[in-house]
Short mmCIF file of C-alpha atoms in Angstrom, two decimals:
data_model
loop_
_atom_site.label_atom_id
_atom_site.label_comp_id
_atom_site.label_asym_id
_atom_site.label_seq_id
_atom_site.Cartn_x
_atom_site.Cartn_y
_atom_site.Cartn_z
CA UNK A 1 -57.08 -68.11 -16.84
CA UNK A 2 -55.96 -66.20 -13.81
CA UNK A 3 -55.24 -67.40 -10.33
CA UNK A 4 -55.74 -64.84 -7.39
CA UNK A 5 -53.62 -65.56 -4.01
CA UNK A 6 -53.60 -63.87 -0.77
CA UNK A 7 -50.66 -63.51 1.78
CA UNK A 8 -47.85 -65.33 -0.40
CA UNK A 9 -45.05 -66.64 0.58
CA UNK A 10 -42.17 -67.75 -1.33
CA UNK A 11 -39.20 -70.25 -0.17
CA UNK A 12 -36.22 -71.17 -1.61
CA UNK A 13 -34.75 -74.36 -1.90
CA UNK A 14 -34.04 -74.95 1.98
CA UNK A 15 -37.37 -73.95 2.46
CA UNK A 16 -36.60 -70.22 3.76
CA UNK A 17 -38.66 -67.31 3.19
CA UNK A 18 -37.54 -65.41 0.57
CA UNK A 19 -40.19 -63.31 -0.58
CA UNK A 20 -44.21 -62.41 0.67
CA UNK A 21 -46.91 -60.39 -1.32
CA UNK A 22 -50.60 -59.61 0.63
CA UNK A 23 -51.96 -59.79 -3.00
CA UNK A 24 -50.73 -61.98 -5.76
CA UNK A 25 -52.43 -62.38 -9.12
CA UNK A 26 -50.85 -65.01 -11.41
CA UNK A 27 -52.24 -64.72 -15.76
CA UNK A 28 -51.49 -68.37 -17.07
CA UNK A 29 -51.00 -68.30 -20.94
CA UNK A 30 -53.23 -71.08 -22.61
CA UNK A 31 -50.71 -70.88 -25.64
CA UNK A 32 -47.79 -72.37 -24.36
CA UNK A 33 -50.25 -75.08 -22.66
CA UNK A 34 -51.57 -75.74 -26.25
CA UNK A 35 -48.37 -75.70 -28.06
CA UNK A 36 -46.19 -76.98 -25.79
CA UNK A 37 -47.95 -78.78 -23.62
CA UNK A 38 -47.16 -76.91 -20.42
CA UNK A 39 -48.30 -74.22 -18.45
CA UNK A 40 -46.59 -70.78 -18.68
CA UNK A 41 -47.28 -67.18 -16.80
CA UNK A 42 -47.59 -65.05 -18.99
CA UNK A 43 -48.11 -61.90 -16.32
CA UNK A 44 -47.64 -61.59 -12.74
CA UNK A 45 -49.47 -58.80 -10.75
CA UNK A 46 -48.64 -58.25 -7.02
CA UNK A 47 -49.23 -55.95 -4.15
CA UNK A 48 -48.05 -54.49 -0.98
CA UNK A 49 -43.89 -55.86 -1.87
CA UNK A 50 -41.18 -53.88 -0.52
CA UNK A 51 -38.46 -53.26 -3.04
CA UNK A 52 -34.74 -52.47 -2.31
CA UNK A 53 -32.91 -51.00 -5.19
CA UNK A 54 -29.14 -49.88 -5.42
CA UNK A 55 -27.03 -48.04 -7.42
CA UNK A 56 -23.74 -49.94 -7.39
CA UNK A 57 -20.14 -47.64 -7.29
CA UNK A 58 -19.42 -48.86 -11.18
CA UNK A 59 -23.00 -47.57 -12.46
CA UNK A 60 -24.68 -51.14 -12.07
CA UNK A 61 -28.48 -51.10 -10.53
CA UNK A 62 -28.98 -54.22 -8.53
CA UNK A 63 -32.89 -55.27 -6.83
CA UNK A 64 -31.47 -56.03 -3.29
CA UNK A 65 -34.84 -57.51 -2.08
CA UNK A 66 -38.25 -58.09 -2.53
CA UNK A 67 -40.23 -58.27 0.70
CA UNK A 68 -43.33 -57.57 2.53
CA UNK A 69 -44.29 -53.73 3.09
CA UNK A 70 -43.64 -54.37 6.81
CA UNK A 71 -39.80 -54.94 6.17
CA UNK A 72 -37.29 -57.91 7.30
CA UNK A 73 -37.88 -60.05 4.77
CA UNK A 74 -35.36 -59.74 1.50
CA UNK A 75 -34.85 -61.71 -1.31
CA UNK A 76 -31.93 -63.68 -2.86
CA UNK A 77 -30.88 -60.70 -5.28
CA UNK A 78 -30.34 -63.41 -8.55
CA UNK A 79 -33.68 -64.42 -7.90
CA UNK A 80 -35.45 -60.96 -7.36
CA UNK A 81 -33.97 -60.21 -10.70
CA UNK A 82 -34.75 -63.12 -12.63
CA UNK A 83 -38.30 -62.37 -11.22
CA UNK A 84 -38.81 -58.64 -12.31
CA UNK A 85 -37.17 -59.12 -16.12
CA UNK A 86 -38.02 -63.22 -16.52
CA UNK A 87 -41.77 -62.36 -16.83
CA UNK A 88 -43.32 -61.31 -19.74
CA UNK A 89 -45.40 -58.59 -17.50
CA UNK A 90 -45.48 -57.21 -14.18
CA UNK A 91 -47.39 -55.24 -12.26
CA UNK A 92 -46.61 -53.95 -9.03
CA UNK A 93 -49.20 -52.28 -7.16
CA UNK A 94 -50.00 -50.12 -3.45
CA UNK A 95 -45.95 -50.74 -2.83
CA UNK A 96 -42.56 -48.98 -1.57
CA UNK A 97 -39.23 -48.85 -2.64
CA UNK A 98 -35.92 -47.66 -0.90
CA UNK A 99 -33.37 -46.42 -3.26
CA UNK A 100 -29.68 -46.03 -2.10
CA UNK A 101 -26.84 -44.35 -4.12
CA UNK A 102 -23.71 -46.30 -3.49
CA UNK A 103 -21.98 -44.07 -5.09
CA UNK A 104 -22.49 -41.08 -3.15
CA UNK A 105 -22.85 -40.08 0.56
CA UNK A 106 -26.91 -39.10 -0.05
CA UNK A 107 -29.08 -40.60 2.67
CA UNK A 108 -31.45 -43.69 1.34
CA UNK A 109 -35.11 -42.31 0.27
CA UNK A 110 -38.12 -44.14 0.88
CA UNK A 111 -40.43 -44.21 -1.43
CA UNK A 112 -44.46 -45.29 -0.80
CA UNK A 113 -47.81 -46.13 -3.02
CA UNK A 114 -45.30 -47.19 -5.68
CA UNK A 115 -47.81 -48.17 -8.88
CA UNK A 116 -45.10 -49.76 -11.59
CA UNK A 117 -45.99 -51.63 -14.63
CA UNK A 118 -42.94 -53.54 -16.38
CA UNK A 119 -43.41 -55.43 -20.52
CA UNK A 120 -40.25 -57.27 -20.73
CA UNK A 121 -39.77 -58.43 -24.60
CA UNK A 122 -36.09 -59.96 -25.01
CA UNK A 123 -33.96 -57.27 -24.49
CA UNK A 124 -36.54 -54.50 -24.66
CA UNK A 125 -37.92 -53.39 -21.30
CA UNK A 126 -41.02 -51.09 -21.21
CA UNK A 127 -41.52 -49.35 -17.53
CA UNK A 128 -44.12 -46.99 -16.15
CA UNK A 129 -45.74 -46.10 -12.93
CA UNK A 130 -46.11 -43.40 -10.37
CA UNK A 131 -44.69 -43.38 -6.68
CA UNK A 132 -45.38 -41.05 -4.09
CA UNK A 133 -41.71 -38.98 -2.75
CA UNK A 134 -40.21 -38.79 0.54
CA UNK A 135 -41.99 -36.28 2.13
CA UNK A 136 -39.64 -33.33 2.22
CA UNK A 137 -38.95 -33.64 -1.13
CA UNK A 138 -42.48 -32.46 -2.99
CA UNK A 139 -45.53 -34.87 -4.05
CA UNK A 140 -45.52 -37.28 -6.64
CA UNK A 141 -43.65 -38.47 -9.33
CA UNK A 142 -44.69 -40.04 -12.77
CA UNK A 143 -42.20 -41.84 -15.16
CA UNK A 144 -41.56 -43.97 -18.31
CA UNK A 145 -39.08 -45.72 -20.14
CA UNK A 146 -38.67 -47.99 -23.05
CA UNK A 147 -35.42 -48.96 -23.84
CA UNK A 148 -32.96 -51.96 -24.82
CA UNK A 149 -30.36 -53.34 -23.42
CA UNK A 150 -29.58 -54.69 -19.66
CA UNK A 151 -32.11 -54.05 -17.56
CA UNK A 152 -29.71 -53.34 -14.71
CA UNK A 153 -26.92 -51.47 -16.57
CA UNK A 154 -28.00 -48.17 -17.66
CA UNK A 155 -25.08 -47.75 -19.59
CA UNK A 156 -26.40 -50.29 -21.89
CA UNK A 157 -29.42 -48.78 -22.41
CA UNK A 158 -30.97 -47.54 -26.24
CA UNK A 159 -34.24 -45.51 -26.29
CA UNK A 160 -35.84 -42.94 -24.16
CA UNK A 161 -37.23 -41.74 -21.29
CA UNK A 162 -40.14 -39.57 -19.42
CA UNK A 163 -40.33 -38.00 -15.49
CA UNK A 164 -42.53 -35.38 -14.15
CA UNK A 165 -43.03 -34.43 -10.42
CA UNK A 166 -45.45 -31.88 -9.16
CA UNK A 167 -44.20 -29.08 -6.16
CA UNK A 168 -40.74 -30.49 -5.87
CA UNK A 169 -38.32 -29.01 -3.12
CA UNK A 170 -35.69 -28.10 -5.71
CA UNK A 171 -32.93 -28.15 -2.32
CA UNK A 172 -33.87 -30.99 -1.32
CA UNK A 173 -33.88 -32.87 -4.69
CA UNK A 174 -29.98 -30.65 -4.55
CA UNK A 175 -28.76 -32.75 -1.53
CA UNK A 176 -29.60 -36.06 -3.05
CA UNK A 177 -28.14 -35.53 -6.34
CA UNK A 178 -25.73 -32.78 -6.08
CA UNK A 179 -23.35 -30.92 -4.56
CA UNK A 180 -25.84 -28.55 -2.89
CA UNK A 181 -23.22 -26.16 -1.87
CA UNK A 182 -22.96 -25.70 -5.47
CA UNK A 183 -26.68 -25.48 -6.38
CA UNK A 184 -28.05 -22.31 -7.23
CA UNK A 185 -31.47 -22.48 -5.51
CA UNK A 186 -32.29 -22.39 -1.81
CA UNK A 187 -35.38 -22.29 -1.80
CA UNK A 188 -38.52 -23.12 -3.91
CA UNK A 189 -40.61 -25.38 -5.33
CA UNK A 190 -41.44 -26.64 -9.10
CA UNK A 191 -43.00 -28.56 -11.11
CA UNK A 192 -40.74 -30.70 -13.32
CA UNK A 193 -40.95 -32.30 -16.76
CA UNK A 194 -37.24 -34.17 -18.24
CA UNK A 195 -37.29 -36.58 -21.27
CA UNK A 196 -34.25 -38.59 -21.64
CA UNK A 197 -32.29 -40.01 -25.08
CA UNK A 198 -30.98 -43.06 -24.53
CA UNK A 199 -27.72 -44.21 -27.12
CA UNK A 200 -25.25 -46.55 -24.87
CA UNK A 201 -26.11 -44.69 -21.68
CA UNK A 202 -27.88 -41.11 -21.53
CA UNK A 203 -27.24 -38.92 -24.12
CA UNK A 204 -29.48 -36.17 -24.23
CA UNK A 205 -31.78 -34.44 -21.55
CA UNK A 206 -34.45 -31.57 -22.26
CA UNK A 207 -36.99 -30.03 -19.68
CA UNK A 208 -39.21 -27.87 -18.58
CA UNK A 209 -39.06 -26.11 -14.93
CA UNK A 210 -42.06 -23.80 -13.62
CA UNK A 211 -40.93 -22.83 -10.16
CA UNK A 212 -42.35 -20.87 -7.31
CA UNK A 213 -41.19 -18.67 -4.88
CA UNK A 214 -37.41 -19.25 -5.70
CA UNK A 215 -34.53 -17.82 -3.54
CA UNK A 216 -31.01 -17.81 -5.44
CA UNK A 217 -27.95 -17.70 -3.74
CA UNK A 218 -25.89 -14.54 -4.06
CA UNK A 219 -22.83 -13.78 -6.26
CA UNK A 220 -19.84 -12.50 -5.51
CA UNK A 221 -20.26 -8.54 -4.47
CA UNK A 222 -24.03 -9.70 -3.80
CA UNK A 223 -24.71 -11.38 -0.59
CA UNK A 224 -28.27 -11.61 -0.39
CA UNK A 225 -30.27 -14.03 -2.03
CA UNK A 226 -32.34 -13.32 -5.38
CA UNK A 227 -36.19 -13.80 -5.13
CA UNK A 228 -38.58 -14.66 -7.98
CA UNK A 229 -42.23 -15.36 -6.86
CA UNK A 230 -42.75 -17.09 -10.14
CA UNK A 231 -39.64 -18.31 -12.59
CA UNK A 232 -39.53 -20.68 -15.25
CA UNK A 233 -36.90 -22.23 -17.74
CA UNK A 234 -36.00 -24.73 -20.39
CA UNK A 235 -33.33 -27.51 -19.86
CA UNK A 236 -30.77 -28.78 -22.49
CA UNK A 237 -28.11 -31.08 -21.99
CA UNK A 238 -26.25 -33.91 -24.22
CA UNK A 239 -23.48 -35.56 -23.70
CA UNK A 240 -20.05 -34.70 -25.04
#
């Protein structure tokens, strides 16, 4: 049986608003009703939820909120958590998340028509989805991983992982993630396929990079910039 709800709202115990969905569709599981006599969820499906995720200085991800797309509602972050990895299923639908690096200076990035489906089974989490990117940063994004471990330590994790983005600004992506004094690349666009090992935190990284109209910075004894209408390569990295 499934139960479909429209502007939800969520209180805590002192009867605050903690959370609010426009959509929310609840899957009951009959199973646990026949076996144990009580009525479990067995999936939860939702729709236009604002989520706040943070990477903490030590590593540590932590779901700061879970509110409506119009902002100014969060959630307790125990809770929000308990939500996301409690549930057998989730899926998350016509959403937005802001991501902010805590351990860096990059700005936050906003992130819209987030599409995420989560399979939580003990200690093995299965997540994949698609999310639109800030918009001078390139198009869209699509992602998987199945690992084991803490959901919210990455350093924990086992297994592996999948990204690809279409036309991504690669100096842009360079100012979030690097030091983009240091980056090679001033210009240019790409499209972008990594897949990740996973062995007590990442351990191996390989990719594929087809990029367009690239301008690299000049070496020493070469001031101006390198152009390459069309330039691809292959990415390898492990961990020492």
């Amino acid at each position: 049986p499934q139960l479909l709800v429209k502007d939800v709202r969520i209180l805590d115990a002192r009867g605050e608003e903690i959370s609010r969905f426009a959509l929310a569709r609840l899957n009951f599981d009959l199973w646990s009703l026949l076996r144990y006599g009580r009525l479990g969820l067995s999936g939860v499906a939702v729709s236009g939820v604002q989520l706040v995720v943070e990477r903490l200085p030590d590593g540590k991800l932590r779901i700061a909120g879970l509110g409506n797309a119009a902002g100014g509602v969060t959630s307790d972050t125990a809770l929000a958590e308990q939500w996301l990895f409690g549930q057998l299923q989730w899926q998350i639908d016509d959403s937005s998340v802001d991501w902010r690096d805590l351990r860096s200076d990059a700005v936050a990035m906003h992130f819209t028509h987030v599409n995420l489906r989560l399979r939580n089974q003990a200690q093995r989490h299965r997540l994949e989805g698609s999310m639109s990117l800030p918009g001078d940063l390139g198009e869209q994004v699509a992602f998987g991983i199945d690992v084991t471990g803490d959901p919210l330590q990455p350093q924990t994790w086992t297994g592996k992982s999948y990204v690809g983005g279409k036309h991504i600004d690669l100096a842009g992506a360079a100012r979030q993630w690097s030091d983009a004094a240091a980056f090679p690349v001033k210009t240019g666009t790409a499209d972008v396929q990594l897949w990740g090992r996973w062995e007590n935190g990442l351990a191996q990284l390989t990719g594929e990079i087809a990029g367009r109209d690239i301008a690299l910075a000049g070496t020493e004894g070469n001031a101006g910039p390198a152009m390459f209408a069309q330039l691809a390569t292959q990415l390898r990295w492990h961990r020492r």
